[in-house]
PDB file of C-alpha atoms and ligand atoms in Angstrom:
ATOM      1  CA  MET A  89       0.000   0.000   0.000  1.00 86.00           C
ATOM      2  CA  ASP A  90       1.401   3.391  -1.014  1.00 96.00           C
ATOM      3  CA  TYR A  91       0.340   5.326   2.066  1.00 98.00           C
ATOM      4  CA  GLN A  92       2.298   8.418   1.036  1.00 98.00           C
ATOM      5  CA  LYS A  93       0.419   8.747  -2.244  1.00 98.00           C
ATOM      6  CA  LEU A  94      -2.861   8.031  -0.498  1.00 98.00           C
ATOM      7  CA  ILE A  95      -2.543  10.681   2.208  1.00 98.00           C
ATOM      8  CA  GLU A  96      -1.274  13.287  -0.280  1.00 98.00           C
ATOM      9  CA  GLU A  97      -4.319  12.595  -2.433  1.00 98.00           C
ATOM     10  CA  ILE A  98      -6.645  12.878   0.576  1.00 98.00           C
ATOM     11  CA  HIS A  99      -4.975  16.078   1.777  1.00 98.00           C
ATOM     12  CA  ALA A 100      -5.420  17.691  -1.645  1.00 98.00           C
ATOM     13  CA  GLU A 101      -8.997  16.476  -1.982  1.00 98.00           C
ATOM     14  CA  VAL A 102     -10.026  17.801   1.438  1.00 98.00           C
ATOM     15  CA  GLU A 103      -8.294  21.143   0.805  1.00 97.00           C
ATOM     16  CA  GLN A 104     -10.522  21.609  -2.243  1.00 97.00           C
ATOM     17  CA  MET A 105     -13.719  21.088  -0.286  1.00 97.00           C
ATOM     18  CA  ASN A 106     -13.693  24.520   1.303  1.00 91.00           C
ATOM     19  CA  LEU A 107     -14.282  23.183   4.785  1.00 93.00           C
ATOM     20  CA  HIS A 108     -13.486  25.748   7.443  1.00 87.00           C
ATOM     21  CA  GLY A 109     -15.243  25.219  10.727  1.00 94.00           C
ATOM     22  CA  GLN A 110     -14.444  27.367  13.731  1.00 95.00           C
ATOM     23  CA  VAL A 111     -11.603  27.438  16.198  1.00 94.00           C
ATOM     24  CA  ALA A 112     -12.561  26.748  19.815  1.00 92.00           C
ATOM     25  CA  THR A 113     -13.184  30.086  21.506  1.00 91.00           C
ATOM     26  CA  TYR A 114     -14.241  29.049  24.997  1.00 90.00           C
ATOM     27  CA  ILE A 115     -10.527  28.813  25.855  1.00 92.00           C
ATOM     28  CA  PRO A 116      -9.417  32.254  24.570  1.00 94.00           C
ATOM     29  CA  GLU A 117      -5.828  31.191  23.878  1.00 93.00           C
ATOM     30  CA  LEU A 118      -7.093  28.466  21.502  1.00 95.00           C
ATOM     31  CA  ALA A 119      -8.973  31.057  19.457  1.00 94.00           C
ATOM     32  CA  LYS A 120      -5.567  32.258  18.155  1.00 94.00           C
ATOM     33  CA  MET A 121      -4.992  29.062  16.150  1.00 94.00           C
ATOM     34  CA  ASP A 122      -4.585  29.344  12.389  1.00 95.00           C
ATOM     35  CA  LEU A 123      -7.584  27.820  10.602  1.00 95.00           C
ATOM     36  CA  HIS A 124      -5.486  27.026   7.559  1.00 94.00           C
ATOM     37  CA  LYS A 125      -3.235  24.512   9.258  1.00 97.00           C
ATOM     38  CA  PHE A 126      -3.811  20.954   8.107  1.00 98.00           C
ATOM     39  CA  GLY A 127      -1.477  18.022   8.525  1.00 98.00           C
ATOM     40  CA  ILE A 128      -1.701  14.236   8.405  1.00 98.00           C
ATOM     41  CA  SER A 129       0.815  11.786   9.879  1.00 98.00           C
ATOM     42  CA  LEU A 130       0.406   8.030   9.530  1.00 98.00           C
ATOM     43  CA  ILE A 131       2.854   5.632  11.208  1.00 98.00           C
ATOM     44  CA  THR A 132       2.720   1.904  10.591  1.00 98.00           C
ATOM     45  CA  THR A 133       3.314  -0.684  13.296  1.00 97.00           C
ATOM     46  CA  GLN A 134       6.590  -1.373  11.421  1.00 97.00           C
ATOM     47  CA  GLY A 135       7.621   2.167  12.337  1.00 96.00           C
ATOM     48  CA  GLU A 136       7.440   3.783   8.915  1.00 98.00           C
ATOM     49  CA  GLU A 137       6.030   7.327   8.860  1.00 98.00           C
ATOM     50  CA  PHE A 138       4.108   8.958   6.010  1.00 98.00           C
ATOM     51  CA  LYS A 139       3.177  12.617   6.320  1.00 98.00           C
ATOM     52  CA  VAL A 140       1.767  15.572   4.488  1.00 98.00           C
ATOM     53  CA  GLY A 141       1.070  19.209   5.400  1.00 98.00           C
ATOM     54  CA  HIS A 142       1.627  20.748   8.831  1.00 98.00           C
ATOM     55  CA  THR A 143       2.928  17.748  10.722  1.00 98.00           C
ATOM     56  CA  ASN A 144       5.732  19.561  12.556  1.00 98.00           C
ATOM     57  CA  ASP A 145       3.628  22.323  14.129  1.00 98.00           C
ATOM     58  CA  LYS A 146       2.854  21.952  17.822  1.00 98.00           C
ATOM     59  CA  PHE A 147      -0.794  22.048  18.858  1.00 98.00           C
ATOM     60  CA  SER A 148      -2.403  21.394  22.218  1.00 98.00           C
ATOM     61  CA  ILE A 149      -3.698  17.869  22.409  1.00 98.00           C
ATOM     62  CA  GLN A 150      -6.543  18.838  24.774  1.00 98.00           C
ATOM     63  CA  SER A 151      -8.928  15.909  25.265  1.00 97.00           C
ATOM     64  CA  ILE A 152      -6.630  13.467  23.490  1.00 98.00           C
ATOM     65  CA  SER A 153      -4.600  13.602  26.738  1.00 98.00           C
ATOM     66  CA  LYS A 154      -7.497  11.716  28.372  1.00 98.00           C
ATOM     67  CA  VAL A 155      -6.493   8.546  26.521  1.00 98.00           C
ATOM     68  CA  PHE A 156      -2.934   8.754  27.832  1.00 98.00           C
ATOM     69  CA  THR A 157      -4.001   9.258  31.447  1.00 98.00           C
ATOM     70  CA  LEU A 158      -6.425   6.352  31.056  1.00 98.00           C
ATOM     71  CA  ALA A 159      -3.561   4.195  29.730  1.00 98.00           C
ATOM     72  CA  MET A 160      -1.494   5.124  32.798  1.00 98.00           C
ATOM     73  CA  VAL A 161      -4.186   4.526  35.395  1.00 98.00           C
ATOM     74  CA  PHE A 162      -5.930   1.409  34.040  1.00 98.00           C
ATOM     75  CA  PRO A 163      -3.003  -1.033  34.519  1.00 98.00           C
ATOM     76  CA  LYS A 164      -2.562   0.191  38.113  1.00 97.00           C
ATOM     77  CA  GLU A 165      -6.213   0.326  39.195  1.00 96.00           C
ATOM     78  CA  LYS A 166      -7.368  -2.615  37.052  1.00 95.00           C
ATOM     79  CA  ASP A 167     -11.099  -3.252  37.326  1.00 92.00           C
ATOM     80  CA  ASN A 168     -11.410  -1.042  40.413  1.00 94.00           C
ATOM     81  CA  LEU A 169     -11.301   1.836  37.962  1.00 97.00           C
ATOM     82  CA  TRP A 170     -14.763   0.931  36.694  1.00 97.00           C
ATOM     83  CA  LYS A 171     -16.264   1.511  40.137  1.00 96.00           C
ATOM     84  CA  ARG A 172     -15.420   5.184  39.763  1.00 97.00           C
ATOM     85  CA  VAL A 173     -16.193   5.715  36.070  1.00 98.00           C
ATOM     86  CA  GLY A 174     -18.412   3.907  33.548  1.00 96.00           C
ATOM     87  CA  VAL A 175     -17.849   2.694  29.984  1.00 96.00           C
ATOM     88  CA  GLU A 176     -21.025   3.845  28.241  1.00 94.00           C
ATOM     89  CA  PRO A 177     -21.235   6.613  25.649  1.00 92.00           C
ATOM     90  CA  SER A 178     -22.793   9.707  27.128  1.00 85.00           C
ATOM     91  CA  GLY A 179     -24.616  11.129  24.119  1.00 80.00           C
ATOM     92  CA  ASN A 180     -24.050  14.485  25.815  1.00 76.00           C
ATOM     93  CA  ALA A 181     -21.555  17.296  25.355  1.00 72.00           C
ATOM     94  CA  PHE A 182     -18.084  16.633  26.764  1.00 74.00           C
ATOM     95  CA  ASN A 183     -18.555  19.034  29.665  1.00 78.00           C
ATOM     96  CA  SER A 184     -22.179  18.284  30.522  1.00 81.00           C
ATOM     97  CA  LEU A 185     -23.270  18.306  34.162  1.00 87.00           C
ATOM     98  CA  ALA A 186     -26.746  16.908  33.610  1.00 87.00           C
ATOM     99  CA  GLN A 187     -26.058  13.166  33.579  1.00 87.00           C
ATOM    100  CA  LEU A 188     -23.875  13.310  36.686  1.00 90.00           C
ATOM    101  CA  GLU A 189     -26.785  14.348  38.818  1.00 88.00           C
ATOM    102  CA  TYR A 190     -29.011  11.360  38.147  1.00 85.00           C
ATOM    103  CA  GLU A 191     -26.095   8.919  37.984  1.00 87.00           C
ATOM    104  CA  ASN A 192     -24.840   9.808  41.457  1.00 92.00           C
ATOM    105  CA  GLY A 193     -21.556  11.432  40.554  1.00 95.00           C
ATOM    106  CA  VAL A 194     -20.205   8.478  38.530  1.00 96.00           C
ATOM    107  CA  PRO A 195     -19.304   9.761  35.062  1.00 96.00           C
ATOM    108  CA  ARG A 196     -20.434   7.794  32.032  1.00 94.00           C
ATOM    109  CA  ASN A 197     -16.933   7.185  30.639  1.00 96.00           C
ATOM    110  CA  PRO A 198     -13.292   8.288  31.013  1.00 97.00           C
ATOM    111  CA  LEU A 199     -13.259  10.400  27.838  1.00 96.00           C
ATOM    112  CA  ILE A 200     -15.766  13.048  28.877  1.00 94.00           C
ATOM    113  CA  ASN A 201     -14.448  15.777  31.156  1.00 94.00           C
ATOM    114  CA  ALA A 202     -16.006  14.392  34.340  1.00 95.00           C
ATOM    115  CA  GLY A 203     -14.562  10.922  33.685  1.00 97.00           C
ATOM    116  CA  ALA A 204     -11.141  12.314  32.814  1.00 98.00           C
ATOM    117  CA  LEU A 205     -11.166  14.294  36.067  1.00 98.00           C
ATOM    118  CA  VAL A 206     -11.755  11.056  38.003  1.00 98.00           C
ATOM    119  CA  VAL A 207      -8.869   9.387  36.120  1.00 98.00           C
ATOM    120  CA  THR A 208      -6.530  12.313  36.825  1.00 98.00           C
ATOM    121  CA  ASP A 209      -7.679  12.268  40.458  1.00 98.00           C
ATOM    122  CA  LEU A 210      -6.693   8.571  40.685  1.00 98.00           C
ATOM    123  CA  LEU A 211      -3.341   9.342  39.110  1.00 98.00           C
ATOM    124  CA  ARG A 212      -2.752  12.195  41.575  1.00 98.00           C
ATOM    125  CA  SER A 213      -3.510   9.868  44.494  1.00 97.00           C
ATOM    126  CA  LYS A 214      -0.567   7.612  43.459  1.00 94.00           C
ATOM    127  CA  GLU A 215       1.854  10.085  41.900  1.00 95.00           C
ATOM    128  CA  PRO A 216       3.166  13.047  43.905  1.00 92.00           C
ATOM    129  CA  ASP A 217       4.110  14.732  40.594  1.00 98.00           C
ATOM    130  CA  ALA A 218       1.184  13.705  38.399  1.00 98.00           C
ATOM    131  CA  LEU A 219       1.914  16.169  35.604  1.00 98.00           C
ATOM    132  CA  GLY A 220       5.566  15.081  35.537  1.00 98.00           C
ATOM    133  CA  ALA A 221       4.446  11.461  35.304  1.00 98.00           C
ATOM    134  CA  ILE A 222       2.073  12.252  32.409  1.00 98.00           C
ATOM    135  CA  LEU A 223       4.828  14.119  30.560  1.00 98.00           C
ATOM    136  CA  GLY A 224       7.282  11.280  31.174  1.00 98.00           C
ATOM    137  CA  PHE A 225       4.781   8.738  29.834  1.00 98.00           C
ATOM    138  CA  ILE A 226       3.981  10.708  26.678  1.00 98.00           C
ATOM    139  CA  ASN A 227       7.610  11.626  25.979  1.00 98.00           C
ATOM    140  CA  ARG A 228       8.683   7.993  26.280  1.00 98.00           C
ATOM    141  CA  LEU A 229       5.946   6.929  23.871  1.00 98.00           C
ATOM    142  CA  ALA A 230       6.885   9.636  21.390  1.00 98.00           C
ATOM    143  CA  GLY A 231      10.621   8.942  21.741  1.00 98.00           C
ATOM    144  CA  THR A 232      11.575  12.472  22.776  1.00 98.00           C
ATOM    145  CA  ASN A 233      11.941  14.703  25.825  1.00 98.00           C
ATOM    146  CA  GLN A 234      10.688  17.864  24.147  1.00 97.00           C
ATOM    147  CA  ILE A 235       6.976  17.537  24.880  1.00 98.00           C
ATOM    148  CA  ILE A 236       5.704  20.051  27.431  1.00 98.00           C
ATOM    149  CA  PRO A 237       2.481  21.964  28.122  1.00 98.00           C
ATOM    150  CA  ASN A 238       1.912  25.425  26.691  1.00 98.00           C
ATOM    151  CA  LYS A 239       1.661  27.585  29.820  1.00 98.00           C
ATOM    152  CA  ASP A 240      -0.401  30.317  28.139  1.00 97.00           C
ATOM    153  CA  ILE A 241      -3.009  27.796  27.020  1.00 97.00           C
ATOM    154  CA  ALA A 242      -3.059  26.110  30.440  1.00 98.00           C
ATOM    155  CA  GLN A 243      -3.466  29.484  32.152  1.00 97.00           C
ATOM    156  CA  SER A 244      -6.164  30.553  29.706  1.00 97.00           C
ATOM    157  CA  GLU A 245      -8.106  27.372  30.415  1.00 97.00           C
ATOM    158  CA  LEU A 246      -7.568  27.744  34.163  1.00 97.00           C
ATOM    159  CA  ASN A 247      -9.020  31.247  33.956  1.00 97.00           C
ATOM    160  CA  HIS A 248     -12.119  29.810  32.303  1.00 95.00           C
ATOM    161  CA  SER A 249     -12.506  26.614  34.284  1.00 97.00           C
ATOM    162  CA  SER A 250     -15.722  27.280  36.195  1.00 96.00           C
ATOM    163  CA  ARG A 251     -17.532  24.433  34.506  1.00 94.00           C
ATOM    164  CA  ASN A 252     -14.749  21.893  35.034  1.00 96.00           C
ATOM    165  CA  LYS A 253     -14.529  23.005  38.673  1.00 98.00           C
ATOM    166  CA  ALA A 254     -18.289  22.574  38.979  1.00 97.00           C
ATOM    167  CA  LEU A 255     -17.987  19.006  37.644  1.00 96.00           C
ATOM    168  CA  ALA A 256     -15.205  18.236  40.130  1.00 97.00           C
ATOM    169  CA  HIS A 257     -17.026  19.776  43.106  1.00 98.00           C
ATOM    170  CA  PHE A 258     -20.178  17.933  42.202  1.00 96.00           C
ATOM    171  CA  MET A 259     -18.394  14.571  42.031  1.00 97.00           C
ATOM    172  CA  LYS A 260     -16.549  15.383  45.254  1.00 98.00           C
ATOM    173  CA  SER A 261     -19.919  15.762  46.968  1.00 97.00           C
ATOM    174  CA  PHE A 262     -20.512  12.082  46.070  1.00 97.00           C
ATOM    175  CA  GLY A 263     -17.030  11.111  47.312  1.00 97.00           C
ATOM    176  CA  ASN A 264     -15.807  10.388  43.773  1.00 98.00           C
ATOM    177  CA  ILE A 265     -12.977  12.979  43.848  1.00 98.00           C
ATOM    178  CA  THR A 266     -10.348  12.997  46.576  1.00 98.00           C
ATOM    179  CA  SER A 267      -7.921  15.752  45.473  1.00 98.00           C
ATOM    180  CA  PRO A 268      -8.497  19.386  46.396  1.00 98.00           C
ATOM    181  CA  VAL A 269     -10.531  20.643  43.433  1.00 98.00           C
ATOM    182  CA  ASN A 270      -8.227  23.578  42.584  1.00 98.00           C
ATOM    183  CA  GLU A 271      -5.174  21.321  42.452  1.00 98.00           C
ATOM    184  CA  LEU A 272      -6.979  18.714  40.366  1.00 98.00           C
ATOM    185  CA  ILE A 273      -8.166  21.303  37.853  1.00 98.00           C
ATOM    186  CA  GLU A 274      -4.653  22.705  37.587  1.00 98.00           C
ATOM    187  CA  THR A 275      -3.203  19.268  36.749  1.00 98.00           C
ATOM    188  CA  TYR A 276      -6.063  18.686  34.285  1.00 98.00           C
ATOM    189  CA  CYS A 277      -5.623  22.037  32.505  1.00 98.00           C
ATOM    190  CA  TYR A 278      -1.883  21.436  32.153  1.00 98.00           C
ATOM    191  CA  GLN A 279      -2.416  17.921  30.780  1.00 98.00           C
ATOM    192  CA  CYS A 280      -4.845  19.318  28.172  1.00 98.00           C
ATOM    193  CA  ALA A 281      -2.359  22.070  27.251  1.00 98.00           C
ATOM    194  CA  ILE A 282       0.389  19.562  26.383  1.00 98.00           C
ATOM    195  CA  GLU A 283       1.606  20.413  22.908  1.00 98.00           C
ATOM    196  CA  MET A 284       2.681  17.855  20.331  1.00 98.00           C
ATOM    197  CA  THR A 285       3.171  17.718  16.601  1.00 98.00           C
ATOM    198  CA  ALA A 286       1.002  15.401  14.514  1.00 98.00           C
ATOM    199  CA  SER A 287       4.084  13.202  14.016  1.00 98.00           C
ATOM    200  CA  GLU A 288       4.821  12.993  17.744  1.00 98.00           C
ATOM    201  CA  LEU A 289       1.205  12.220  18.531  1.00 98.00           C
ATOM    202  CA  ALA A 290       0.973   9.509  15.866  1.00 98.00           C
ATOM    203  CA  GLN A 291       4.154   7.938  17.279  1.00 98.00           C
ATOM    204  CA  ALA A 292       2.744   8.023  20.831  1.00 98.00           C
ATOM    205  CA  PHE A 293      -0.620   6.657  19.702  1.00 98.00           C
ATOM    206  CA  LEU A 294       1.025   3.661  18.071  1.00 98.00           C
ATOM    207  CA  LEU A 295       0.745   2.073  21.535  1.00 98.00           C
ATOM    208  CA  PHE A 296      -2.958   1.431  20.839  1.00 98.00           C
ATOM    209  CA  ALA A 297      -2.323  -0.038  17.378  1.00 98.00           C
ATOM    210  CA  ASN A 298       0.491  -2.202  18.679  1.00 98.00           C
ATOM    211  CA  HIS A 299      -1.086  -4.444  21.352  1.00 96.00           C
ATOM    212  CA  GLY A 300      -0.127  -2.078  24.183  1.00 98.00           C
ATOM    213  CA  ILE A 301       3.594  -2.227  23.393  1.00 98.00           C
ATOM    214  CA  ASN A 302       5.734   0.910  23.211  1.00 98.00           C
ATOM    215  CA  SER A 303       7.354   0.059  19.890  1.00 94.00           C
ATOM    216  CA  LEU A 304      10.388   2.252  20.628  1.00 97.00           C
ATOM    217  CA  THR A 305      11.334   0.534  23.891  1.00 97.00           C
ATOM    218  CA  GLU A 306       9.473  -2.748  23.273  1.00 97.00           C
ATOM    219  CA  GLN A 307       7.965  -2.415  26.726  1.00 98.00           C
ATOM    220  CA  GLN A 308       4.521  -3.970  27.205  1.00 98.00           C
ATOM    221  CA  LEU A 309       2.603  -1.151  28.940  1.00 98.00           C
ATOM    222  CA  LEU A 310      -0.930  -2.492  28.559  1.00 98.00           C
ATOM    223  CA  THR A 311      -2.154  -6.065  28.398  1.00 98.00           C
ATOM    224  CA  LEU A 312      -3.978  -7.191  25.259  1.00 98.00           C
ATOM    225  CA  SER A 313      -7.238  -6.986  27.143  1.00 98.00           C
ATOM    226  CA  GLN A 314      -6.522  -3.481  28.443  1.00 98.00           C
ATOM    227  CA  THR A 315      -5.603  -2.336  24.922  1.00 98.00           C
ATOM    228  CA  LYS A 316      -8.818  -3.829  23.561  1.00 98.00           C
ATOM    229  CA  ARG A 317     -10.850  -2.044  26.221  1.00 98.00           C
ATOM    230  CA  ILE A 318      -9.220   1.343  25.717  1.00 98.00           C
ATOM    231  CA  ASN A 319      -9.774   1.031  21.971  1.00 98.00           C
ATOM    232  CA  ALA A 320     -13.401   0.051  22.584  1.00 98.00           C
ATOM    233  CA  ILE A 321     -13.903   3.127  24.760  1.00 98.00           C
ATOM    234  CA  MET A 322     -12.328   5.323  22.090  1.00 98.00           C
ATOM    235  CA  GLN A 323     -14.606   3.779  19.483  1.00 97.00           C
ATOM    236  CA  THR A 324     -17.782   4.378  21.476  1.00 96.00           C
ATOM    237  CA  CYS A 325     -16.914   7.551  23.411  1.00 95.00           C
ATOM    238  CA  GLY A 326     -14.004   9.310  21.681  1.00 96.00           C
ATOM    239  CA  PHE A 327     -15.871  11.968  19.718  1.00 94.00           C
ATOM    240  CA  TYR A 328     -18.125  13.799  22.144  1.00 85.00           C
ATOM    241  CA  ASP A 329     -21.729  13.303  21.080  1.00 87.00           C
ATOM    242  CA  GLU A 330     -20.598  12.427  17.561  1.00 92.00           C
ATOM    243  CA  ALA A 331     -19.012   9.043  18.344  1.00 94.00           C
ATOM    244  CA  GLY A 332     -21.747   7.230  16.385  1.00 94.00           C
ATOM    245  CA  GLU A 333     -21.174   9.435  13.360  1.00 95.00           C
ATOM    246  CA  PHE A 334     -17.409   8.857  13.538  1.00 97.00           C
ATOM    247  CA  ALA A 335     -17.885   5.071  13.763  1.00 97.00           C
ATOM    248  CA  PHE A 336     -20.372   5.265  10.885  1.00 97.00           C
ATOM    249  CA  LYS A 337     -18.163   7.341   8.605  1.00 97.00           C
ATOM    250  CA  VAL A 338     -14.643   6.353   9.649  1.00 98.00           C
ATOM    251  CA  GLY A 339     -14.779   3.132  11.645  1.00 98.00           C
ATOM    252  CA  LEU A 340     -11.603   3.504  13.697  1.00 98.00           C
ATOM    253  CA  PRO A 341     -11.098   3.869  17.456  1.00 98.00           C
ATOM    254  CA  GLY A 342      -9.851   7.375  18.094  1.00 98.00           C
ATOM    255  CA  LYS A 343     -10.033  10.538  20.136  1.00 98.00           C
ATOM    256  CA  SER A 344     -10.448  14.154  19.194  1.00 97.00           C
ATOM    257  CA  GLY A 345      -9.571  17.340  21.028  1.00 97.00           C
ATOM    258  CA  VAL A 346     -10.723  20.942  20.745  1.00 96.00           C
ATOM    259  CA  GLY A 347      -7.193  21.888  19.642  1.00 97.00           C
ATOM    260  CA  GLY A 348      -8.225  20.363  16.286  1.00 98.00           C
ATOM    261  CA  GLY A 349      -6.371  17.079  16.589  1.00 98.00           C
ATOM    262  CA  ILE A 350      -7.804  13.637  15.924  1.00 98.00           C
ATOM    263  CA  ALA A 351      -5.720  10.551  16.722  1.00 98.00           C
ATOM    264  CA  ALA A 352      -6.973   7.144  15.580  1.00 98.00           C
ATOM    265  CA  VAL A 353      -5.683   3.628  15.088  1.00 98.00           C
ATOM    266  CA  LEU A 354      -6.233   0.660  12.837  1.00 98.00           C
ATOM    267  CA  PRO A 355      -5.065  -2.098  15.207  1.00 98.00           C
ATOM    268  CA  ASN A 356      -2.087  -4.115  13.874  1.00 97.00           C
ATOM    269  CA  GLN A 357      -1.670  -1.677  10.999  1.00 98.00           C
ATOM    270  CA  PHE A 358      -1.108   1.985  11.847  1.00 98.00           C
ATOM    271  CA  SER A 359      -1.855   5.031  13.927  1.00 98.00           C
ATOM    272  CA  VAL A 360      -2.928   8.203  12.188  1.00 98.00           C
ATOM    273  CA  VAL A 361      -3.204  11.811  13.348  1.00 98.00           C
ATOM    274  CA  VAL A 362      -4.938  14.587  11.494  1.00 98.00           C
ATOM    275  CA  TRP A 363      -4.670  18.127  12.779  1.00 98.00           C
ATOM    276  CA  SER A 364      -6.740  21.045  11.562  1.00 98.00           C
ATOM    277  CA  PRO A 365      -8.091  23.586  14.078  1.00 97.00           C
ATOM    278  CA  GLY A 366     -11.456  24.315  12.376  1.00 97.00           C
ATOM    279  CA  LEU A 367     -14.084  22.434  14.383  1.00 96.00           C
ATOM    280  CA  ASN A 368     -17.621  21.418  13.494  1.00 95.00           C
ATOM    281  CA  ALA A 369     -20.580  22.174  15.778  1.00 93.00           C
ATOM    282  CA  LYS A 370     -19.848  19.049  17.859  1.00 92.00           C
ATOM    283  CA  GLY A 371     -16.248  20.108  18.526  1.00 92.00           C
ATOM    284  CA  ASN A 372     -14.506  17.708  16.135  1.00 95.00           C
ATOM    285  CA  SER A 373     -12.031  18.830  13.480  1.00 97.00           C
ATOM    286  CA  LEU A 374     -13.993  19.239  10.258  1.00 97.00           C
ATOM    287  CA  LYS A 375     -11.114  18.461   7.902  1.00 98.00           C
ATOM    288  CA  GLY A 376      -9.900  15.772  10.288  1.00 98.00           C
ATOM    289  CA  MET A 377     -13.201  13.893  10.145  1.00 97.00           C
ATOM    290  CA  LYS A 378     -13.355  14.190   6.362  1.00 98.00           C
ATOM    291  CA  ALA A 379      -9.743  13.092   5.851  1.00 98.00           C
ATOM    292  CA  LEU A 380     -10.208  10.007   8.019  1.00 98.00           C
ATOM    293  CA  GLU A 381     -13.469   9.132   6.303  1.00 98.00           C
ATOM    294  CA  LEU A 382     -11.663   9.244   2.961  1.00 98.00           C
ATOM    295  CA  LEU A 383      -8.755   7.241   4.381  1.00 98.00           C
ATOM    296  CA  THR A 384     -10.796   4.223   5.465  1.00 98.00           C
ATOM    297  CA  THR A 385     -13.061   4.446   2.418  1.00 98.00           C
ATOM    298  CA  LYS A 386     -10.171   4.523  -0.060  1.00 98.00           C
ATOM    299  CA  LEU A 387      -8.253   1.860   1.857  1.00 98.00           C
ATOM    300  CA  GLY A 388     -11.276  -0.397   2.113  1.00 96.00           C
ATOM    301  CA  HIS A 389     -10.168  -1.126   5.679  1.00 95.00           C
ATOM    302  CA  SER A 390     -11.518  -0.141   9.049  1.00 96.00           C
ATOM    303  CA  VAL A 391     -12.186  -2.082  12.232  1.00 96.00           C
ATOM    304  CA  PHE A 392     -15.462  -3.139  10.619  1.00 95.00           C
TER     305      PHE A 392
HETATM  306  N1  LIG B 435      -9.366  21.193  28.114  1.00 55.50           N
HETATM  307  C1  LIG B 435     -10.637  21.108  27.465  1.00 55.50           C
HETATM  308  C2  LIG B 435     -11.764  21.219  28.461  1.00 55.50           C
HETATM  309  O1  LIG B 435     -11.752  20.595  29.466  1.00 55.50           O
HETATM  310  C3  LIG B 435     -10.675  19.828  26.723  1.00 55.50           C
HETATM  311  C4  LIG B 435     -11.831  19.770  25.845  1.00 55.50           C
HETATM  312  C5  LIG B 435     -11.648  18.876  24.676  1.00 55.50           C
HETATM  313  O2  LIG B 435     -10.640  18.859  23.968  1.00 55.50           O
HETATM  314  O3  LIG B 435     -12.605  18.155  24.458  1.00 55.50           O
HETATM  315  O4  LIG B 435     -12.678  21.971  28.308  1.00 55.50           O
END
């Protein structure tokens, strides 16, 4: 398969479609992103990278960080994790408070904000330097030591974190958060503000295409079953309230973030990251969704 030719073709095709979308504005620092950026990086499980467009620009991974924290916490907590957070799609916006009330402070899944806050809370309870541990984990997966959070973005999100604080306080009232809320939100905002290039993110995401093995160090970080479960959660919950649409059109487990990134995997084959900051109404990268839809359609391969 000539992946290079394929992704160049897709990049050109999507560029001609006049898709723009809107940058996220609820975190003011994110509103400064350039709508014209568009890059695709695909890395095979053999370690070969194919890329086109803006694959060396750093962007904040935002909610994609939730998959990494889940991958850190799951092997330690094992099935105890599922007492604190569920595995069902929410069908609601990523930062919705509504469901939490009638489900007694147990978030639907680890990829919505409430669920990710529980995961980060669990990490904080075991790691005195939780942010340092997250950065260490991601840097090792990406094979670098250059990945850090963007402080301006983290600060901007912290200044506009009333809703995330409300989620954390609400869950704390049910005993499902143990950290002091301000400290938890600070760790969470910094994890979301971690900046990576599309290439770095595709390299790090290879973990989920590669049976839970860090292909650079050959370390088995997740069991086969844990990898399967994380991929299943990405498939059903990775795209806000558009996870059904993503499965329908693309058919790959993946996760999007409001920084415009989408990371996805075809298990045993490749990881792929598309970055373009223009989002659709559901918060997913417009060009990213289209590019991945074309990728699986042209390849004739998806998890289905
Ligand atoms: N840091 C963002 C928030 O909590 C992440 C949102 C996202 O990418 O979905 O609002």
